Tab-separated table of C-alpha atoms in Angstrom:
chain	number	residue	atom	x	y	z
A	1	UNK	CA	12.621	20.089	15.562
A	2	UNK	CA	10.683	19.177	12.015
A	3	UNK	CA	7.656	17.540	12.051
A	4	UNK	CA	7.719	15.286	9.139
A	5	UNK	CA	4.795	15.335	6.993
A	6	UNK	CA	3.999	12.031	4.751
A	7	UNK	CA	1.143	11.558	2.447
A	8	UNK	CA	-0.727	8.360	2.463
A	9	UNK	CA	-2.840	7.567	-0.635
A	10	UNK	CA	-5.777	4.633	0.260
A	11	UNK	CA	-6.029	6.232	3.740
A	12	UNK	CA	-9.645	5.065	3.836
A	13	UNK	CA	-9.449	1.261	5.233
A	14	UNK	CA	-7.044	-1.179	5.231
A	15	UNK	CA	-3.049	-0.849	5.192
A	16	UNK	CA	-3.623	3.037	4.326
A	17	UNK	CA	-5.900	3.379	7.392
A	18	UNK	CA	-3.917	1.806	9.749
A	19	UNK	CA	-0.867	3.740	8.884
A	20	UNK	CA	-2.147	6.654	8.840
A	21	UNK	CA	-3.359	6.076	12.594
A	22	UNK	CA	0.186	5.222	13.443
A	23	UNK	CA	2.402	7.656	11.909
A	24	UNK	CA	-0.111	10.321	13.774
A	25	UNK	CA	1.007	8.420	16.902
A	26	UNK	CA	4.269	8.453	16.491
A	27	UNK	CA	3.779	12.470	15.803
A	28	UNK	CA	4.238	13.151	12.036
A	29	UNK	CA	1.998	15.152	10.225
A	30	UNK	CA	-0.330	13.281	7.824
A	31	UNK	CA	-2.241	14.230	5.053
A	32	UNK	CA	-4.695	11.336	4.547
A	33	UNK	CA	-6.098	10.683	0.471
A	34	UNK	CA	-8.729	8.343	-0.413
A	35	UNK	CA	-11.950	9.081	-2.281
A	36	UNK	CA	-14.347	8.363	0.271
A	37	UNK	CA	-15.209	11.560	2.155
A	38	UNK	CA	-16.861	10.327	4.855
A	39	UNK	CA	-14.306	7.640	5.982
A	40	UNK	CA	-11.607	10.073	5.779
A	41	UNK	CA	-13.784	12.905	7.918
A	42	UNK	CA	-14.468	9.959	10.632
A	43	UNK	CA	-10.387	8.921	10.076
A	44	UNK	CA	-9.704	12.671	10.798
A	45	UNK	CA	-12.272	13.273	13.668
A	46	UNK	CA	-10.147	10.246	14.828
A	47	UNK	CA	-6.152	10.398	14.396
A	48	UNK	CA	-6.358	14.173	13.390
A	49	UNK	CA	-4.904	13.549	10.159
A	50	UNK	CA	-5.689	16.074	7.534
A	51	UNK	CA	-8.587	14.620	5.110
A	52	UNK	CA	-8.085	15.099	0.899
A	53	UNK	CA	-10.339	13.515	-1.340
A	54	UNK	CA	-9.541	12.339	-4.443
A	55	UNK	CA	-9.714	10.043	-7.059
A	56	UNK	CA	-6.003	9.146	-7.883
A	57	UNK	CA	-6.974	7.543	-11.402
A	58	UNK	CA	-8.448	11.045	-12.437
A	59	UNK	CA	-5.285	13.490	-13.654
A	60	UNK	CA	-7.310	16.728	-12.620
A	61	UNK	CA	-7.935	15.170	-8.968
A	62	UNK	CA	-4.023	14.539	-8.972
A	63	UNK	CA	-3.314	17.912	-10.273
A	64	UNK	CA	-5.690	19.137	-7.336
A	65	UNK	CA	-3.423	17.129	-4.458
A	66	UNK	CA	-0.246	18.428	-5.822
A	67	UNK	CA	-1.259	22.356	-5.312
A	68	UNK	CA	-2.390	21.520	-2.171
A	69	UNK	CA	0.539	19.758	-1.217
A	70	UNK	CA	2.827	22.696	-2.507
A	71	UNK	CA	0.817	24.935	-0.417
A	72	UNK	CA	1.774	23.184	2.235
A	73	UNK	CA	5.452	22.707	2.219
A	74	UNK	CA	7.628	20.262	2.217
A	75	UNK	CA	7.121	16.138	2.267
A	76	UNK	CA	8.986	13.725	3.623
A	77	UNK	CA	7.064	10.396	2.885
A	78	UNK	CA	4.794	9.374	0.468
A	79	UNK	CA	3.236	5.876	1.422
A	80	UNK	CA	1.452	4.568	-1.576
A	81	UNK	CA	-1.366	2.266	-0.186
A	82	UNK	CA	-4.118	2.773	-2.918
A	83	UNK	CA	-4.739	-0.309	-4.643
A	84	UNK	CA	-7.087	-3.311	-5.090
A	85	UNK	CA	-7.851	-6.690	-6.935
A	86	UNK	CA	-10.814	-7.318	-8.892
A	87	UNK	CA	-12.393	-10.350	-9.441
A	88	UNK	CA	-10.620	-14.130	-9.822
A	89	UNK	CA	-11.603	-14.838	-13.501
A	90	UNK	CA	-8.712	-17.132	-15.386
A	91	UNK	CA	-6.639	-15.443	-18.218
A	92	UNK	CA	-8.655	-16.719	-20.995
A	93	UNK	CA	-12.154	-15.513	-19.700
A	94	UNK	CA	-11.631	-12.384	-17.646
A	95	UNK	CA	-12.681	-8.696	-18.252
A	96	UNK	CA	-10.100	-6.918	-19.982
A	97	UNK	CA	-12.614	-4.006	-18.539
A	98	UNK	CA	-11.544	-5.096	-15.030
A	99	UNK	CA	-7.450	-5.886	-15.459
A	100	UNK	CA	-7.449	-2.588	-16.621
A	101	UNK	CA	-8.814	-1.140	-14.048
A	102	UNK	CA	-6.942	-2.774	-11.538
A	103	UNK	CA	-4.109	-1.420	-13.754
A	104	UNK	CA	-5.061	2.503	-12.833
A	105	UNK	CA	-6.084	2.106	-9.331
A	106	UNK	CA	-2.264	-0.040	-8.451
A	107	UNK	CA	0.309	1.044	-10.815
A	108	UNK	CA	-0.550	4.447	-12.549
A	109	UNK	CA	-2.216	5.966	-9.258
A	110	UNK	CA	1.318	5.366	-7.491
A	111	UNK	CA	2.818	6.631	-10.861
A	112	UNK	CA	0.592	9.881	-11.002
A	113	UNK	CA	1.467	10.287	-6.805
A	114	UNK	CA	4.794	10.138	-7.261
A	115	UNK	CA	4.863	12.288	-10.622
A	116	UNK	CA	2.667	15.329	-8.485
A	117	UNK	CA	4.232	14.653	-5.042
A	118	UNK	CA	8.102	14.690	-6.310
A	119	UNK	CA	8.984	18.685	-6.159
A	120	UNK	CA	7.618	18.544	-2.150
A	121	UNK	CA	9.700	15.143	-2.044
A	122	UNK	CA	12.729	17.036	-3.014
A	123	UNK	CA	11.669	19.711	-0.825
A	124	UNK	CA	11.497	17.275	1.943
A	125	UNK	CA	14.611	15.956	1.287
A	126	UNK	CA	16.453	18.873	1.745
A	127	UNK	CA	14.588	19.892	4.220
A	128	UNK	CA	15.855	16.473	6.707
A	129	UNK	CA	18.254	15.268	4.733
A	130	UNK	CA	16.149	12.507	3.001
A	131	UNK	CA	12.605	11.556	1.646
A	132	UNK	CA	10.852	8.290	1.618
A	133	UNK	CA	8.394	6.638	-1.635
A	134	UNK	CA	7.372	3.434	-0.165
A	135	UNK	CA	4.690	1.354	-2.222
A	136	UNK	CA	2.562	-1.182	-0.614
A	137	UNK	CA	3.266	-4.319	-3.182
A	138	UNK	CA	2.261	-7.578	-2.804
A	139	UNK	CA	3.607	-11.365	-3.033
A	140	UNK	CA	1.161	-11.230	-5.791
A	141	UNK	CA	3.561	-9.181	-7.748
A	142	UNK	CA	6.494	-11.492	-7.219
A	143	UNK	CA	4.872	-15.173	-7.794
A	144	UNK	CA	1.707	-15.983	-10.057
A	145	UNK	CA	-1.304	-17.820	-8.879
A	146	UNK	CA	-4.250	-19.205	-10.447
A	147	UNK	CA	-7.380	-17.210	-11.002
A	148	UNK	CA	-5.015	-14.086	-10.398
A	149	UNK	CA	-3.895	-13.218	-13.515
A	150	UNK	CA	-5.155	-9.659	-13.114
A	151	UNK	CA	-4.133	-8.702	-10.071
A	152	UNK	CA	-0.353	-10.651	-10.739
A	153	UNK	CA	0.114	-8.627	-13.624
A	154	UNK	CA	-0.741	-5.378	-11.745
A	155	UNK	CA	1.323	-5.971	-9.064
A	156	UNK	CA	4.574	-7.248	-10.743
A	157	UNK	CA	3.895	-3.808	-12.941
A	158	UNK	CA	3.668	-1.780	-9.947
A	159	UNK	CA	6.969	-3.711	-8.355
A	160	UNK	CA	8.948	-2.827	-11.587
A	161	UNK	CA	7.902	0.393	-11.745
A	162	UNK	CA	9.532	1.063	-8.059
A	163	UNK	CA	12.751	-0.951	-8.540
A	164	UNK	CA	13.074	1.421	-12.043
A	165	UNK	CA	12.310	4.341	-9.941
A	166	UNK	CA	14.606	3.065	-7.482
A	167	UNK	CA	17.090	3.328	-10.215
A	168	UNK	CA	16.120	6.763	-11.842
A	169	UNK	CA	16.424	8.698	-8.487
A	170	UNK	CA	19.607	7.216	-7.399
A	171	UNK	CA	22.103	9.676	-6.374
A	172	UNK	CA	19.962	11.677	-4.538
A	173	UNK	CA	18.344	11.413	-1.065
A	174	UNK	CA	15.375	9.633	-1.611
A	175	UNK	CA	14.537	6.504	-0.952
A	176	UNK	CA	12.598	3.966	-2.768
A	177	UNK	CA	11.047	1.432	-0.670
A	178	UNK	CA	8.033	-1.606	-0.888
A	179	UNK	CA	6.315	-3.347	1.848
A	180	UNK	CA	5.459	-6.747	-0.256
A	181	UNK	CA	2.438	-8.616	2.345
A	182	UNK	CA	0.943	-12.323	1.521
A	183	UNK	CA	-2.057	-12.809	3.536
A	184	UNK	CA	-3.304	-9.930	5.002
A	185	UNK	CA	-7.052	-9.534	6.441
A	186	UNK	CA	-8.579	-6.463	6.314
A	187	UNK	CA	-12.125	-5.699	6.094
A	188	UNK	CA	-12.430	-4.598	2.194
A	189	UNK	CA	-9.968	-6.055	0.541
A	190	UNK	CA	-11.164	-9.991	-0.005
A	191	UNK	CA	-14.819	-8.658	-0.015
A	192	UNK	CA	-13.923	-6.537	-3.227
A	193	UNK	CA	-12.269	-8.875	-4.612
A	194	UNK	CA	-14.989	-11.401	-4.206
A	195	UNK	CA	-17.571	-9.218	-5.454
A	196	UNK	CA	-19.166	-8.594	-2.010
A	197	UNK	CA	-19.512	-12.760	-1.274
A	198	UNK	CA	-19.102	-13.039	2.414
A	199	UNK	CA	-18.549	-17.145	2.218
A	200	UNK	CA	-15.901	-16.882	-0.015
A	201	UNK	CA	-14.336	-14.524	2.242
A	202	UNK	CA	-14.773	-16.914	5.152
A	203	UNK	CA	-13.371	-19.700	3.161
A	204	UNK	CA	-10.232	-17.808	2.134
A	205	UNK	CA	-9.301	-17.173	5.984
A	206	UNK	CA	-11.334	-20.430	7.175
A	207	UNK	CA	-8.758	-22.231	9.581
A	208	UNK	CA	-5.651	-19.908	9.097
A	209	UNK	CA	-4.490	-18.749	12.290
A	210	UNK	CA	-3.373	-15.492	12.771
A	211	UNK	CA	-3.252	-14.029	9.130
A	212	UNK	CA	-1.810	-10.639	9.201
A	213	UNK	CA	-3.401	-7.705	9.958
A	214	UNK	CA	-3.128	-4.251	8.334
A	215	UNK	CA	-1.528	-2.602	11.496
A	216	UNK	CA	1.041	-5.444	11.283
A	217	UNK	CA	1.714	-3.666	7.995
A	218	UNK	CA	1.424	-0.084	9.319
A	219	UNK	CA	4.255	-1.344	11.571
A	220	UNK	CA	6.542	-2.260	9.261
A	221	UNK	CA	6.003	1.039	7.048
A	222	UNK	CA	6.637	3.009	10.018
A	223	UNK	CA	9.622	1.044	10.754
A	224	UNK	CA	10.590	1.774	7.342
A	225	UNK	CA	10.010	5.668	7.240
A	226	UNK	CA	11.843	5.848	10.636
A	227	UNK	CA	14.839	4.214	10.042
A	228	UNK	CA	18.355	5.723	9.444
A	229	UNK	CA	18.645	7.800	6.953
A	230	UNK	CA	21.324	5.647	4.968
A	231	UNK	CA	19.078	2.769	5.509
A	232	UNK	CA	16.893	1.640	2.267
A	233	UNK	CA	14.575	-1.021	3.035
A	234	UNK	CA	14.494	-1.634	-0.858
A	235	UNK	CA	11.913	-4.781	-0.728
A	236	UNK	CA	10.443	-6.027	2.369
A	237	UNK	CA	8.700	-9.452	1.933
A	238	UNK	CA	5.960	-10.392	5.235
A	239	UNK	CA	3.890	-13.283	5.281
A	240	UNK	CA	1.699	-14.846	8.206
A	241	UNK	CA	3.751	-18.180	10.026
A	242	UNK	CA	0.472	-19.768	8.460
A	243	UNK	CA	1.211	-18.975	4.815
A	244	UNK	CA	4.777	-20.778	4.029
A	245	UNK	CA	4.062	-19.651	-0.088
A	246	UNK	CA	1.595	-17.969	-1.900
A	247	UNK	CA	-0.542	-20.939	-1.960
A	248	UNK	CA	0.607	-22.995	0.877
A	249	UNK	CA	-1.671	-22.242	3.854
A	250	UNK	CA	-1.610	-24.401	7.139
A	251	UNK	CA	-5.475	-24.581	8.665
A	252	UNK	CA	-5.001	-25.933	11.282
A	253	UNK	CA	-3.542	-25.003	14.945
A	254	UNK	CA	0.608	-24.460	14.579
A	255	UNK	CA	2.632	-26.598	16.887
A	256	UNK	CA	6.303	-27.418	17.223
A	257	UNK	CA	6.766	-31.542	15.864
A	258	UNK	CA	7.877	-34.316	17.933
């Protein structure tokens, strides 16, 4: 029997993390990018994934991922986790400095991934008789929000760059897949966002109960990679019970009404 192999870019916390723990679990072979060397040596030491570091807004640290990969063999999955917001300025006072960066490290890292990673893809596709590119989205990227403007405009890029893809690749056994979350809480992300200000964290999550967690993610991008081969989970949408919309948050205990 094969043991699939998937690559999973932002494998240093968060969503990326957590999945790569889980696909080791459920046996595949994972080769874990981020470009934080120590997290991904302690992630390693851990899961046994196999660490790569590099920067996947820097074309020469792509070009170095995609001769390893080839070296390798064939790919079945590529799980595009890398990403991140930066700061909540409006639209008329933000850092264009900042929107573009948020630009390289959601949309063109995925693009440059999937650009290096697509001959192993192919390979991997042959190989079981399908391949998997599955983006980590957002409900950012399908609904605006104030003080988001950034990381909206990001994220709806990166979403219509995978339904395009989805399009462009279409006859042939790959699928094209996104995991869309709402309210997920993870260790980094808010904390990035928010410029390192714990309170504001603690207000964002103050009261919610239960928001999701980044193994609830992993879970579903598992799901996803492990599914029938005819079966394209082309947008998967999760939110928390707590979060009805992107700005409609209950804090305060759920119960059933009278």
């Amino acid at each position: 029997m094969t043991t699939l192999t998937a690559v999973v870019t932002g494998a240093s916390s968060g969503i990326g993390a957590a999945t790569v723990r889980l696909l080791r679990q459920h046996g595949w072979r994972v080769i874990a990018v981020a470009r934080r060397a120590e997290r991904l040596q302690a992630l390693a030491a851990e899961t046994g994934c196999e660490p790569f570091v590099a920067d996947l807004t820097d074309q020469a640290a792509v070009d170095a991922l995609r001769t390893h990969i080839e070296a390798g063999g064939p790919v079945h999955a590529l799980v595009a986790a890398a990403g991140g917001a930066i700061g909540t300025d409006p639209v008329a006072t933000a850092d264009a400095r900042d929107w573009m960066r948020m630009f390289d490290i959601n949309v063109l890292s995925a693009q440059r991934s999937i650009a290096a990673l697509m001959p192993a893809l192919r390979a991997g596709a042959r190989e079981r008789g399908v391949a998997d590119i599955l983006a980590i989205t957002s409900t950012a990227g399908q609904i605006s929000y104030e003080s988001g403007g950034g990381y909206n405009a990001a994220k709806f890029a990166l979403r219509g760059m995978m339904n395009a893809l989805r399009l462009e690749l279409a006859g042939e056994p790959i699928r094209v897949m996104q995991v869309a979350p709402g309210m997920v809480k993870t260790d980094e992300f808010a904390l990035n966002r928010f410029g390192g200000d714990t309170a504001k964290v603690d207000a964002l999550y103050e009261g919610v109960e239960h928001p999701l967690l980044a193994e609830d993610i992993a879970a579903l991008v598992v799901h996803a990679l492990e599914a029938p081969a005819h079966v394209n989970l082309d947008e998967l949408t999760v939110r928390p019970v707590a979060q009805a919309a992107q700005h409609k948050l209950v804090r305060e205990p759920l119960r059933v009404r009278d």
